[in-house]
Each structure stands twice: as C-alpha cells, then as structure tokens.
Amino acid sequence: NPYVLGQNVHTLETLDPNNPQWTTRNAEATAGGEAKAVWKDAIVFDATINPDFSDVESDQPQFTVNQRYPVYFPELRPFFLENASYFATPMTLLYTRNIVRPEYGGRVTGKVGHLNLGLLAIDDREPGETVPPDDPLFHARASAYVGRVSEDLGKGSNVGLMYTDEEFGGGWNRIGGADFTWRANDHWTVLGQMVESSTRPTGMKSEATIFPPTYGAGPATDVQVQRNGHAFSLFNEYQDVSAGFTSMLGFFQTSNIRSDHLHSEYQWFPKKSVVQSFGLETDQHLAYDHAHNRVYHYSTFDPFWLLPRNIVLAPIGGQNSDTVGPQDGYAMPSSENFTENFGGAVARGQPWAQLNFNLQWLRSGNVNYNPPAGQTPFLMNQNTLSALVSVNPLRQLTADNTYLLDRDF
C-alpha cells in the first residue's frame, strides 16, 4: 500500500514561545506505505514507513477549555485501529493517540489455539520536535514497545499479561502487570487488572518534558463488575492509582486517586404504545486521594423515553462537587468544596435514514481551574449546548455538522 504525497507547508513555529516564527517548506515530497503478511491464517504481520494519515477524518469536537483532567479523543488512524482489540485491557495501557508522529513501526497480532498475541514496536518523532534546536534532544525520537498475551478460558473468560515501554533520551516509562476477565453467566462479567510502573527521567539536560523530573514507581489496580440484560444493566468500576504511578503510553486522567464509577439503567417495555420503552438512568463518580481528601463527587439522574425511529428524549438533573486545595498546587490555606446543581435535556435519534441528530443542553456551574494570577479557583455559572447533526444524502457522501457553545459567567 505505497503512497507519494506532495505539499507546501506554512506553519507557525513556537519552540521558542517568546519568539514565534513562520516557516515555509515548498514542494516537499513524502513517500511511505504499509505492508501486510499473514502466516497460516492465524498470525498477521504489519509494517509501516511514514504512515499516511492525510485521509483520516477530523476529531469529533469536544469541550477542552478549563478542564480539570485530560479529555479523551478516540483513535481514528487506520494503522492503530486495526486489531486494536489484541491490546485492550480493563485499564487503557495503550492509548495510541500518545504516539503522535511515527515514521516506522511493526505489529504482530494473532491467535494460536486459545492463545492471543499482540506485539507493537514503533517510533515517535514528536518529542524531539518540541524542544529548541540547541537542545541535546532536538530531533531525537522516542521508541514505544508493547507486548500483550492472553489465554482464553471458556466462553468470554481469559487471563493475560501486558507490558508497555516508552524510551526517550535515556529515560523510560515501563509498565507491566496481569489481568483477567471472568464471565460468570450470560448477564454478569467481572474484570480486573493490577500493574506496576517504573519511570526514569531523561539522562540529559533537556527541556523535553515527556517524563517526570525525578524517578517514580507505583502500582495501579482496576476492578469492574458488569451486568447486561434486557431490562436492567449495571456497570461499576473501582480504580486505585498510586501517587508514583505514571503511564506515558496509556490514558489515565490523573494519579494519586481512588475512584469509583457506578452506572445503572432500568427500562420498561409497554405493549401497544407509541413509546417503545421508558426507564431511569443513574450515574455516579466518587474519588478520594491517598491522603483521604475528597477529589470529586458527580451524580446524574435522568428518566428517558424511546420513541419510534430511535428517538430518545431525556431530561437530565444532578449535582457536581469538586474539591480543590493546596494538594492541587493552589495557594489555598485548606481544601474547598465547590458544589453546583445542574439540569438540562437530551434529544437524539434518526427520524429518516438520511438524518441523524444528537442535541444536549445543560445549565450548571463550573470551577475555574485556571484563575487569574493571584487568585484561587472559584465557581462560575455555566451554560453548554452541543448539537451534532449528520446528513447522508448519498451513500458515498456524509456531512457531519457540530455546534458547541460553552458560556461561563
């Protein structure tokens, strides 16, 4: 699958934030491609050089301003999407969006008997492009290595091991551990994982910030209980991430946290009614750090009605409570709780085959986590509106339209 790409590039270089400069590259050519081989219809070998991501669709817009934690964006690049399930575990130890600008890499995935295997080795040019030209790690590459093996144990159950390693400038972030999935019956499933990380900073005097400045190590644990049923569904996840745990290739919102997420849904199915089903949905997030300071408590409650053509109508209500203090780096004498009630509505559906919509409006509050100099975080009123509309007039043509409004005052 080879390709050749020609382009003119005009970009604003901000390696020195005090002296940004426009740079131009004319008549630039890039070539690359991907190769695939299959051994005995069981093991797949993939290789890539300068993978072409030019035809990848853009990310679905999300609110990213004034967020307490990183926002998750799903992977859209074909090379990383293919056979991604071989690297999936209860905790997201491989979040390939962290591999920004690869030049070459290889992957092995497959199944032999009851054994599932996944191996990935790939580089990333991005860390060496984020430092000034006089930095010793300028144009240096990071290397990522991932290994995953699991053994199927009956229907829907397995045990596995996973290892990730990112190397850059003499430093590293290495994580290893074990996990399991136990499908108790057709409705109940239990998942668990325990891992340990080890992180060493780069061995050079560099402005690169890919690794923390000091050595750190620590465990992380995750346990999930899931129930899937026609009328009643439940999901509960408990996660404990130590203060020393770091994952550069995975996705974790933060460290030093014990959190629990409980989601439940119950619905009824009336007969001979325009309402196909109606029900109640609840969602709760609760977290503390390891010094027993509460971090947040979010609760949501919404009844919903499912109408023909997959149209869902749902009012939403709940309460969010965030706790910030000196442990978060703010100049505050003690921790303070910011609690806000919220309400809103959701409407989504597909009234026609050519039209799909998802609308959500919320009136709530939000903590200003980036206050002006000399001030501490404070609570603001917030109105948000998100409107996603997809129009599919032709089989080969889809137009996605997204409108986001976030007003804090």
Short mmCIF file of C-alpha atoms in Angstrom, two decimals:
data_model
loop_
_atom_site.label_atom_id
_atom_site.label_comp_id
_atom_site.label_asym_id
_atom_site.label_seq_id
_atom_site.Cartn_x
_atom_site.Cartn_y
_atom_site.Cartn_z
CA ASN A 1 0.00 0.00 0.00
CA PRO A 2 2.52 2.66 -1.09
CA TYR A 3 1.82 6.38 -1.43
CA VAL A 4 3.55 9.60 -2.53
CA LEU A 5 2.46 12.97 -1.14
CA GLY A 6 3.46 16.43 -2.36
CA GLN A 7 2.77 19.53 -0.29
CA ASN A 8 3.66 23.11 0.54
CA VAL A 9 3.74 23.80 4.28
CA HIS A 10 3.47 27.19 6.01
CA THR A 11 3.45 26.86 9.79
CA LEU A 12 4.00 28.92 12.92
CA GLU A 13 6.95 27.51 14.89
CA THR A 14 6.50 28.05 18.64
CA LEU A 15 9.50 26.15 20.02
CA ASP A 16 10.58 29.49 21.50
CA PRO A 17 7.31 30.95 22.84
CA ASN A 18 8.97 34.34 23.20
CA ASN A 19 9.98 34.39 19.53
CA PRO A 20 7.43 32.56 17.35
CA GLN A 21 8.30 32.47 13.66
CA TRP A 22 6.57 31.50 10.42
CA THR A 23 8.41 28.88 8.39
CA THR A 24 7.74 27.72 4.86
CA ARG A 25 8.65 24.48 3.11
CA ASN A 26 7.96 24.46 -0.62
CA ALA A 27 7.49 21.50 -2.95
CA GLU A 28 8.01 18.99 -0.15
CA ALA A 29 7.57 15.34 -1.08
CA THR A 30 6.91 12.43 1.26
CA ALA A 31 6.70 8.75 0.42
CA GLY A 32 5.74 5.77 2.50
CA GLY A 33 3.46 2.83 2.74
CA GLU A 34 2.26 -0.21 4.64
CA ALA A 35 2.79 -3.91 4.15
CA LYS A 36 0.92 -6.93 5.48
CA ALA A 37 1.62 -10.65 5.61
CA VAL A 38 -0.46 -13.49 7.08
CA TRP A 39 1.05 -16.73 8.37
CA LYS A 40 -1.17 -19.82 8.37
CA ASP A 41 -4.33 -17.71 8.56
CA ALA A 42 -3.52 -17.09 12.21
CA ILE A 43 -0.72 -14.55 12.67
CA VAL A 44 -0.78 -11.13 10.96
CA PHE A 45 2.41 -9.13 10.38
CA ASP A 46 2.01 -5.39 9.68
CA ALA A 47 4.75 -2.88 8.91
CA THR A 48 4.60 0.82 8.12
CA ILE A 49 7.01 3.53 6.97
CA ASN A 50 5.84 7.14 7.09
CA PRO A 51 2.20 6.12 7.61
CA ASP A 52 -0.21 8.28 5.62
CA PHE A 53 -2.78 9.89 7.91
CA SER A 54 -3.86 12.57 5.43
CA ASP A 55 -7.23 10.92 4.75
CA VAL A 56 -8.15 10.42 8.42
CA GLU A 57 -11.36 12.17 9.43
CA SER A 58 -11.10 15.01 11.91
CA ASP A 59 -11.82 14.54 15.61
CA GLN A 60 -15.34 15.00 16.85
CA PRO A 61 -15.24 18.41 18.61
CA GLN A 62 -15.36 18.37 22.38
CA PHE A 63 -15.16 20.94 25.16
CA THR A 64 -11.46 21.18 26.04
CA VAL A 65 -11.17 24.61 27.71
CA ASN A 66 -10.84 24.81 31.51
CA GLN A 67 -10.91 21.04 32.04
CA ARG A 68 -9.57 19.60 35.27
CA TYR A 69 -8.30 16.45 33.55
CA PRO A 70 -7.26 15.48 30.01
CA VAL A 71 -10.06 14.92 27.50
CA TYR A 72 -10.25 11.54 25.77
CA PHE A 73 -10.26 11.56 21.96
CA PRO A 74 -10.79 8.19 20.23
CA GLU A 75 -8.20 6.87 17.80
CA LEU A 76 -9.12 7.38 14.13
CA ARG A 77 -5.92 6.36 12.29
CA PRO A 78 -6.36 3.07 10.41
CA PHE A 79 -2.95 1.59 11.28
CA PHE A 80 -3.68 1.84 15.00
CA LEU A 81 -7.34 0.85 14.75
CA GLU A 82 -6.64 -2.46 13.01
CA ASN A 83 -6.52 -5.34 15.51
CA ALA A 84 -6.54 -2.89 18.41
CA SER A 85 -8.58 -5.39 20.46
CA TYR A 86 -5.45 -7.51 20.99
CA PHE A 87 -4.09 -4.73 23.23
CA ALA A 88 -7.32 -3.95 25.11
CA THR A 89 -7.32 -4.43 28.89
CA PRO A 90 -9.52 -3.12 31.75
CA MET A 91 -7.15 -0.16 32.12
CA THR A 92 -6.14 1.73 28.98
CA LEU A 93 -2.41 0.95 28.99
CA LEU A 94 -2.11 1.66 25.25
CA TYR A 95 -3.67 4.93 24.09
CA THR A 96 -2.17 5.27 20.64
CA ARG A 97 -3.08 8.95 20.38
CA ASN A 98 0.04 9.43 22.54
CA ILE A 99 2.10 8.25 19.54
CA VAL A 100 1.86 11.45 17.51
CA ARG A 101 4.28 11.36 14.55
CA PRO A 102 5.57 7.86 13.84
CA GLU A 103 7.95 7.21 10.96
CA TYR A 104 8.27 3.44 11.07
CA GLY A 105 6.82 0.59 13.06
CA GLY A 106 5.73 -3.02 13.08
CA ARG A 107 2.95 -5.04 14.65
CA VAL A 108 2.26 -8.76 15.14
CA THR A 109 -1.21 -9.94 16.14
CA GLY A 110 -2.99 -13.24 16.01
CA LYS A 111 -4.42 -16.27 17.72
CA VAL A 112 -2.94 -19.75 18.06
CA GLY A 113 -5.32 -22.17 19.71
CA HIS A 114 -6.55 -20.43 22.86
CA LEU A 115 -3.56 -18.05 22.97
CA ASN A 116 -3.95 -14.42 21.80
CA LEU A 117 -0.81 -12.46 20.95
CA GLY A 118 -0.12 -8.77 20.28
CA LEU A 119 3.26 -7.08 19.76
CA LEU A 120 3.91 -3.48 18.70
CA ALA A 121 7.16 -1.58 18.12
CA ILE A 122 7.04 1.96 16.75
CA ASP A 123 8.90 5.27 16.95
CA ASP A 124 7.64 8.83 17.51
CA ARG A 125 9.30 11.99 16.21
CA GLU A 126 7.11 14.34 18.20
CA PRO A 127 9.14 14.59 21.47
CA GLY A 128 12.25 15.72 19.59
CA GLU A 129 10.26 18.36 17.70
CA THR A 130 9.02 20.12 20.85
CA VAL A 131 12.43 21.38 22.04
CA PRO A 132 14.62 24.22 20.68
CA PRO A 133 17.30 23.47 18.04
CA ASP A 134 20.11 23.85 20.58
CA ASP A 135 18.60 21.22 22.89
CA PRO A 136 20.59 17.94 23.04
CA LEU A 137 17.37 16.00 22.27
CA PHE A 138 16.34 18.11 19.30
CA HIS A 139 15.12 15.74 16.54
CA ALA A 140 15.57 12.75 18.85
CA ARG A 141 12.95 10.00 18.63
CA ALA A 142 11.00 8.17 21.26
CA SER A 143 10.57 4.42 20.92
CA ALA A 144 7.48 2.53 22.06
CA TYR A 145 7.28 -1.23 22.68
CA VAL A 146 4.11 -3.06 23.70
CA GLY A 147 3.51 -6.75 24.37
CA ARG A 148 0.24 -8.43 25.21
CA VAL A 149 -0.60 -12.13 25.64
CA SER A 150 -3.82 -13.69 26.91
CA GLU A 151 -5.24 -17.20 27.26
CA ASP A 152 -8.93 -17.89 26.65
CA LEU A 153 -10.60 -19.88 29.42
CA GLY A 154 -14.01 -20.92 28.22
CA LYS A 155 -16.73 -18.65 26.87
CA GLY A 156 -15.85 -15.00 27.41
CA SER A 157 -13.21 -15.58 30.12
CA ASN A 158 -9.43 -15.11 29.92
CA VAL A 159 -6.26 -14.27 31.80
CA GLY A 160 -3.47 -12.15 30.38
CA LEU A 161 -0.24 -10.22 30.77
CA MET A 162 0.71 -6.84 29.30
CA TYR A 163 3.91 -4.81 29.14
CA THR A 164 4.50 -1.30 27.76
CA ASP A 165 7.76 0.60 27.45
CA GLU A 166 8.49 4.09 26.10
CA GLU A 167 12.14 5.16 25.80
CA PHE A 168 13.48 8.65 25.12
CA GLY A 169 16.78 10.36 25.82
CA GLY A 170 17.98 7.72 28.27
CA GLY A 171 14.74 7.84 30.25
CA TRP A 172 11.87 5.39 30.25
CA ASN A 173 8.35 4.62 31.37
CA ARG A 174 7.76 0.88 31.84
CA ILE A 175 4.57 -0.81 32.97
CA GLY A 176 3.82 -4.48 33.45
CA GLY A 177 1.05 -6.48 35.02
CA ALA A 178 -1.68 -9.10 34.83
CA ASP A 179 -5.41 -9.01 34.14
CA PHE A 180 -8.42 -11.29 33.93
CA THR A 181 -11.95 -11.43 32.57
CA TRP A 182 -14.46 -13.81 34.18
CA ARG A 183 -17.84 -14.24 32.53
CA ALA A 184 -19.91 -15.68 35.34
CA ASN A 185 -23.03 -16.21 33.19
CA ASP A 186 -24.94 -14.62 30.33
CA HIS A 187 -25.54 -11.46 32.38
CA TRP A 188 -22.63 -10.92 34.78
CA THR A 189 -18.95 -10.30 33.97
CA VAL A 190 -16.05 -9.40 36.28
CA LEU A 191 -12.80 -7.84 35.07
CA GLY A 192 -9.66 -6.98 36.98
CA GLN A 193 -6.11 -5.76 36.42
CA MET A 194 -3.05 -4.96 38.51
CA VAL A 195 0.05 -3.26 37.11
CA GLU A 196 3.23 -1.57 38.32
CA SER A 197 5.05 1.35 36.67
CA SER A 198 8.66 2.48 36.73
CA THR A 199 9.66 5.86 35.31
CA ARG A 200 13.14 7.34 34.96
CA PRO A 201 13.75 10.90 33.67
CA THR A 202 15.85 11.61 30.62
CA GLY A 203 19.59 11.38 31.21
CA MET A 204 20.39 14.73 29.56
CA LYS A 205 19.87 18.39 30.44
CA SER A 206 16.98 18.87 28.10
CA GLU A 207 13.80 20.94 28.03
CA ALA A 208 11.87 17.85 26.98
CA THR A 209 9.07 17.15 29.47
CA ILE A 210 7.98 13.73 28.27
CA PHE A 211 8.96 12.13 31.61
CA PRO A 212 8.69 13.49 35.18
CA PRO A 213 11.86 15.17 36.50
CA THR A 214 12.51 12.52 39.17
CA TYR A 215 12.32 8.74 39.36
CA GLY A 216 8.97 7.33 40.34
CA ALA A 217 7.27 3.96 40.70
CA GLY A 218 3.96 2.66 41.93
CA PRO A 219 1.03 0.29 41.38
CA ALA A 220 -2.41 0.73 39.86
CA THR A 221 -5.42 -1.55 40.27
CA ASP A 222 -8.76 -1.77 38.49
CA VAL A 223 -11.82 -3.94 39.19
CA GLN A 224 -15.03 -3.86 37.13
CA VAL A 225 -18.40 -5.56 37.53
CA GLN A 226 -20.80 -5.51 34.58
CA ARG A 227 -24.37 -6.70 34.16
CA ASN A 228 -26.02 -6.70 30.76
CA GLY A 229 -29.69 -7.52 30.48
CA HIS A 230 -32.81 -6.70 28.52
CA ALA A 231 -34.30 -4.52 31.26
CA PHE A 232 -31.54 -3.94 33.82
CA SER A 233 -27.91 -3.05 33.12
CA LEU A 234 -25.18 -2.10 35.57
CA PHE A 235 -21.54 -1.06 35.39
CA ASN A 236 -19.29 -0.47 38.40
CA GLU A 237 -15.56 0.29 38.23
CA TYR A 238 -13.20 0.83 41.13
CA GLN A 239 -9.73 2.13 40.33
CA ASP A 240 -6.78 2.81 42.62
CA VAL A 241 -3.84 4.69 41.08
CA SER A 242 -0.91 5.38 43.40
CA ALA A 243 0.93 8.71 43.56
CA GLY A 244 4.03 7.20 41.96
CA PHE A 245 2.25 5.58 39.03
CA THR A 246 2.86 7.12 35.59
CA SER A 247 1.72 5.96 32.15
CA MET A 248 3.09 7.73 29.07
CA LEU A 249 1.56 5.33 26.53
CA GLY A 250 -1.78 4.85 28.31
CA PHE A 251 -4.67 7.10 29.25
CA PHE A 252 -5.15 7.93 32.92
CA GLN A 253 -6.78 11.18 33.99
CA THR A 254 -4.51 11.56 37.00
CA SER A 255 -2.52 9.67 39.61
CA ASN A 256 -2.85 9.57 43.42
CA ILE A 257 -6.55 8.79 43.29
CA ARG A 258 -9.08 6.17 44.39
CA SER A 259 -12.23 6.41 42.30
CA ASP A 260 -15.50 4.58 41.83
CA HIS A 261 -17.85 4.88 38.87
CA LEU A 262 -21.35 3.39 39.11
CA HIS A 263 -23.79 3.44 36.21
CA SER A 264 -27.19 1.74 36.24
CA GLU A 265 -30.17 1.63 33.92
CA TYR A 266 -33.60 0.06 34.17
CA GLN A 267 -36.27 0.23 31.48
CA TRP A 268 -39.80 -0.98 30.84
CA PHE A 269 -41.29 -2.07 27.50
CA PRO A 270 -45.00 -1.22 27.23
CA LYS A 271 -47.13 -3.11 24.74
CA LYS A 272 -49.25 -1.42 22.07
CA SER A 273 -47.85 2.03 22.76
CA VAL A 274 -46.08 4.68 20.70
CA VAL A 275 -43.45 4.64 23.46
CA GLN A 276 -41.22 1.65 22.73
CA SER A 277 -39.55 1.80 26.15
CA PHE A 278 -39.01 4.14 29.08
CA GLY A 279 -36.69 3.97 32.02
CA LEU A 280 -34.37 5.51 34.56
CA GLU A 281 -30.61 6.01 34.27
CA THR A 282 -28.23 6.99 37.07
CA ASP A 283 -24.53 7.77 37.03
CA GLN A 284 -22.19 8.46 39.93
CA HIS A 285 -18.46 9.27 40.15
CA LEU A 286 -16.72 9.49 43.52
CA ALA A 287 -13.00 9.93 44.17
CA TYR A 288 -10.53 10.50 47.02
CA ASP A 289 -6.77 10.88 47.00
CA HIS A 290 -4.49 8.73 49.15
CA ALA A 291 -4.41 11.38 51.89
CA HIS A 292 -8.21 10.93 52.18
CA ASN A 293 -9.00 14.29 50.59
CA ARG A 294 -12.16 14.14 48.52
CA VAL A 295 -11.43 14.95 44.86
CA TYR A 296 -14.90 14.98 43.32
CA HIS A 297 -18.44 13.61 43.55
CA TYR A 298 -20.64 13.73 40.44
CA SER A 299 -24.22 12.42 40.38
CA THR A 300 -26.61 12.33 37.41
CA PHE A 301 -30.23 11.17 37.25
CA ASP A 302 -32.32 11.08 34.07
CA PRO A 303 -35.58 9.41 33.03
CA PHE A 304 -35.82 8.68 29.32
CA TRP A 305 -38.35 7.70 26.68
CA LEU A 306 -37.55 5.77 23.49
CA LEU A 307 -39.86 6.58 20.58
CA PRO A 308 -40.04 5.17 17.05
CA ARG A 309 -37.10 5.87 14.70
CA ASN A 310 -34.68 5.57 17.64
CA ILE A 311 -35.67 8.97 19.00
CA VAL A 312 -34.72 9.38 22.66
CA LEU A 313 -35.98 12.21 24.89
CA ALA A 314 -34.47 12.65 28.34
CA PRO A 315 -34.43 15.43 30.93
CA ILE A 316 -31.23 15.43 32.98
CA GLY A 317 -30.56 16.56 36.53
CA GLY A 318 -27.87 16.12 39.12
CA GLN A 319 -25.15 17.61 41.24
CA ASN A 320 -21.40 18.04 40.75
CA SER A 321 -19.00 18.69 43.59
CA ASP A 322 -15.27 19.35 43.09
CA THR A 323 -12.73 19.71 45.89
CA VAL A 324 -9.51 21.66 45.31
CA GLY A 325 -6.86 22.82 47.72
CA PRO A 326 -3.14 23.12 48.38
CA GLN A 327 -2.65 19.48 47.36
CA ASP A 328 -3.57 20.57 43.81
CA GLY A 329 -0.89 23.26 43.68
CA TYR A 330 -3.11 26.24 44.52
CA ALA A 331 -2.17 28.89 47.13
CA MET A 332 -5.07 27.98 49.40
CA PRO A 333 -4.90 27.53 53.18
CA SER A 334 -7.21 24.49 53.06
CA SER A 335 -9.37 22.45 50.73
CA GLU A 336 -12.63 23.92 49.48
CA ASN A 337 -15.70 22.19 48.03
CA PHE A 338 -17.42 23.72 45.02
CA THR A 339 -20.89 22.25 44.58
CA GLU A 340 -23.26 23.03 41.73
CA ASN A 341 -26.65 21.64 40.79
CA PHE A 342 -27.44 21.24 37.13
CA GLY A 343 -30.31 20.49 34.81
CA GLY A 344 -30.90 20.11 31.13
CA ALA A 345 -32.24 17.89 28.37
CA VAL A 346 -31.09 15.45 25.69
CA ALA A 347 -32.74 14.62 22.37
CA ARG A 348 -31.26 12.26 19.83
CA GLY A 349 -32.44 9.97 17.07
CA GLN A 350 -32.66 9.17 13.38
CA PRO A 351 -36.06 10.29 12.05
CA TRP A 352 -35.00 9.43 8.49
CA ALA A 353 -32.25 7.27 7.05
CA GLN A 354 -30.52 10.42 5.78
CA LEU A 355 -30.63 12.35 9.06
CA ASN A 356 -29.12 11.69 12.49
CA PHE A 357 -29.06 14.19 15.35
CA ASN A 358 -27.84 14.45 18.95
CA LEU A 359 -28.71 17.57 20.99
CA GLN A 360 -27.78 18.31 24.60
CA TRP A 361 -28.34 21.43 26.68
CA LEU A 362 -27.17 21.89 30.29
CA ARG A 363 -27.36 24.76 32.76
CA SER A 364 -24.90 24.16 35.56
CA GLY A 365 -21.78 25.51 37.18
CA ASN A 366 -18.07 25.01 36.62
CA VAL A 367 -14.94 25.63 38.64
CA ASN A 368 -12.38 28.00 37.10
CA TYR A 369 -9.26 25.83 37.38
CA ASN A 370 -7.11 28.49 35.69
CA PRO A 371 -7.82 31.65 37.70
CA PRO A 372 -6.05 34.98 37.09
CA ALA A 373 -2.68 35.47 38.77
CA GLY A 374 -3.03 35.98 42.50
CA GLN A 375 -6.48 34.38 42.70
CA THR A 376 -7.65 30.93 43.73
CA PRO A 377 -10.21 28.74 41.91
CA PHE A 378 -13.79 29.94 42.08
CA LEU A 379 -17.21 28.73 40.97
CA MET A 380 -18.88 30.10 37.83
CA ASN A 381 -22.28 29.66 36.24
CA GLN A 382 -22.18 27.67 33.01
CA ASN A 383 -24.44 27.08 30.02
CA THR A 384 -23.42 24.43 27.48
CA LEU A 385 -25.03 23.37 24.24
CA SER A 386 -23.85 20.68 21.87
CA ALA A 387 -25.56 19.88 18.59
CA LEU A 388 -24.37 17.09 16.29
CA VAL A 389 -26.22 16.64 13.03
CA SER A 390 -25.26 14.15 10.30
CA VAL A 391 -26.77 14.34 6.83
CA ASN A 392 -26.33 11.43 4.44
CA PRO A 393 -27.91 12.49 1.10
CA LEU A 394 -25.94 9.91 -0.88
CA ARG A 395 -24.49 6.54 0.05
CA GLN A 396 -20.98 7.84 -0.62
CA LEU A 397 -21.50 11.27 1.00
CA THR A 398 -21.91 12.16 4.66
CA ALA A 399 -21.85 15.68 6.08
CA ASP A 400 -21.22 15.95 9.84
CA ASN A 401 -22.06 19.27 11.49
CA THR A 402 -21.14 20.08 15.08
CA TYR A 403 -22.03 23.17 17.09
CA LEU A 404 -20.60 23.69 20.60
CA LEU A 405 -21.41 26.53 22.99
CA ASP A 406 -19.77 26.91 26.39
CA ARG A 407 -20.65 30.12 28.25
CA ASP A 408 -19.13 30.65 31.70
CA PHE A 409 -20.06 33.72 33.72
#
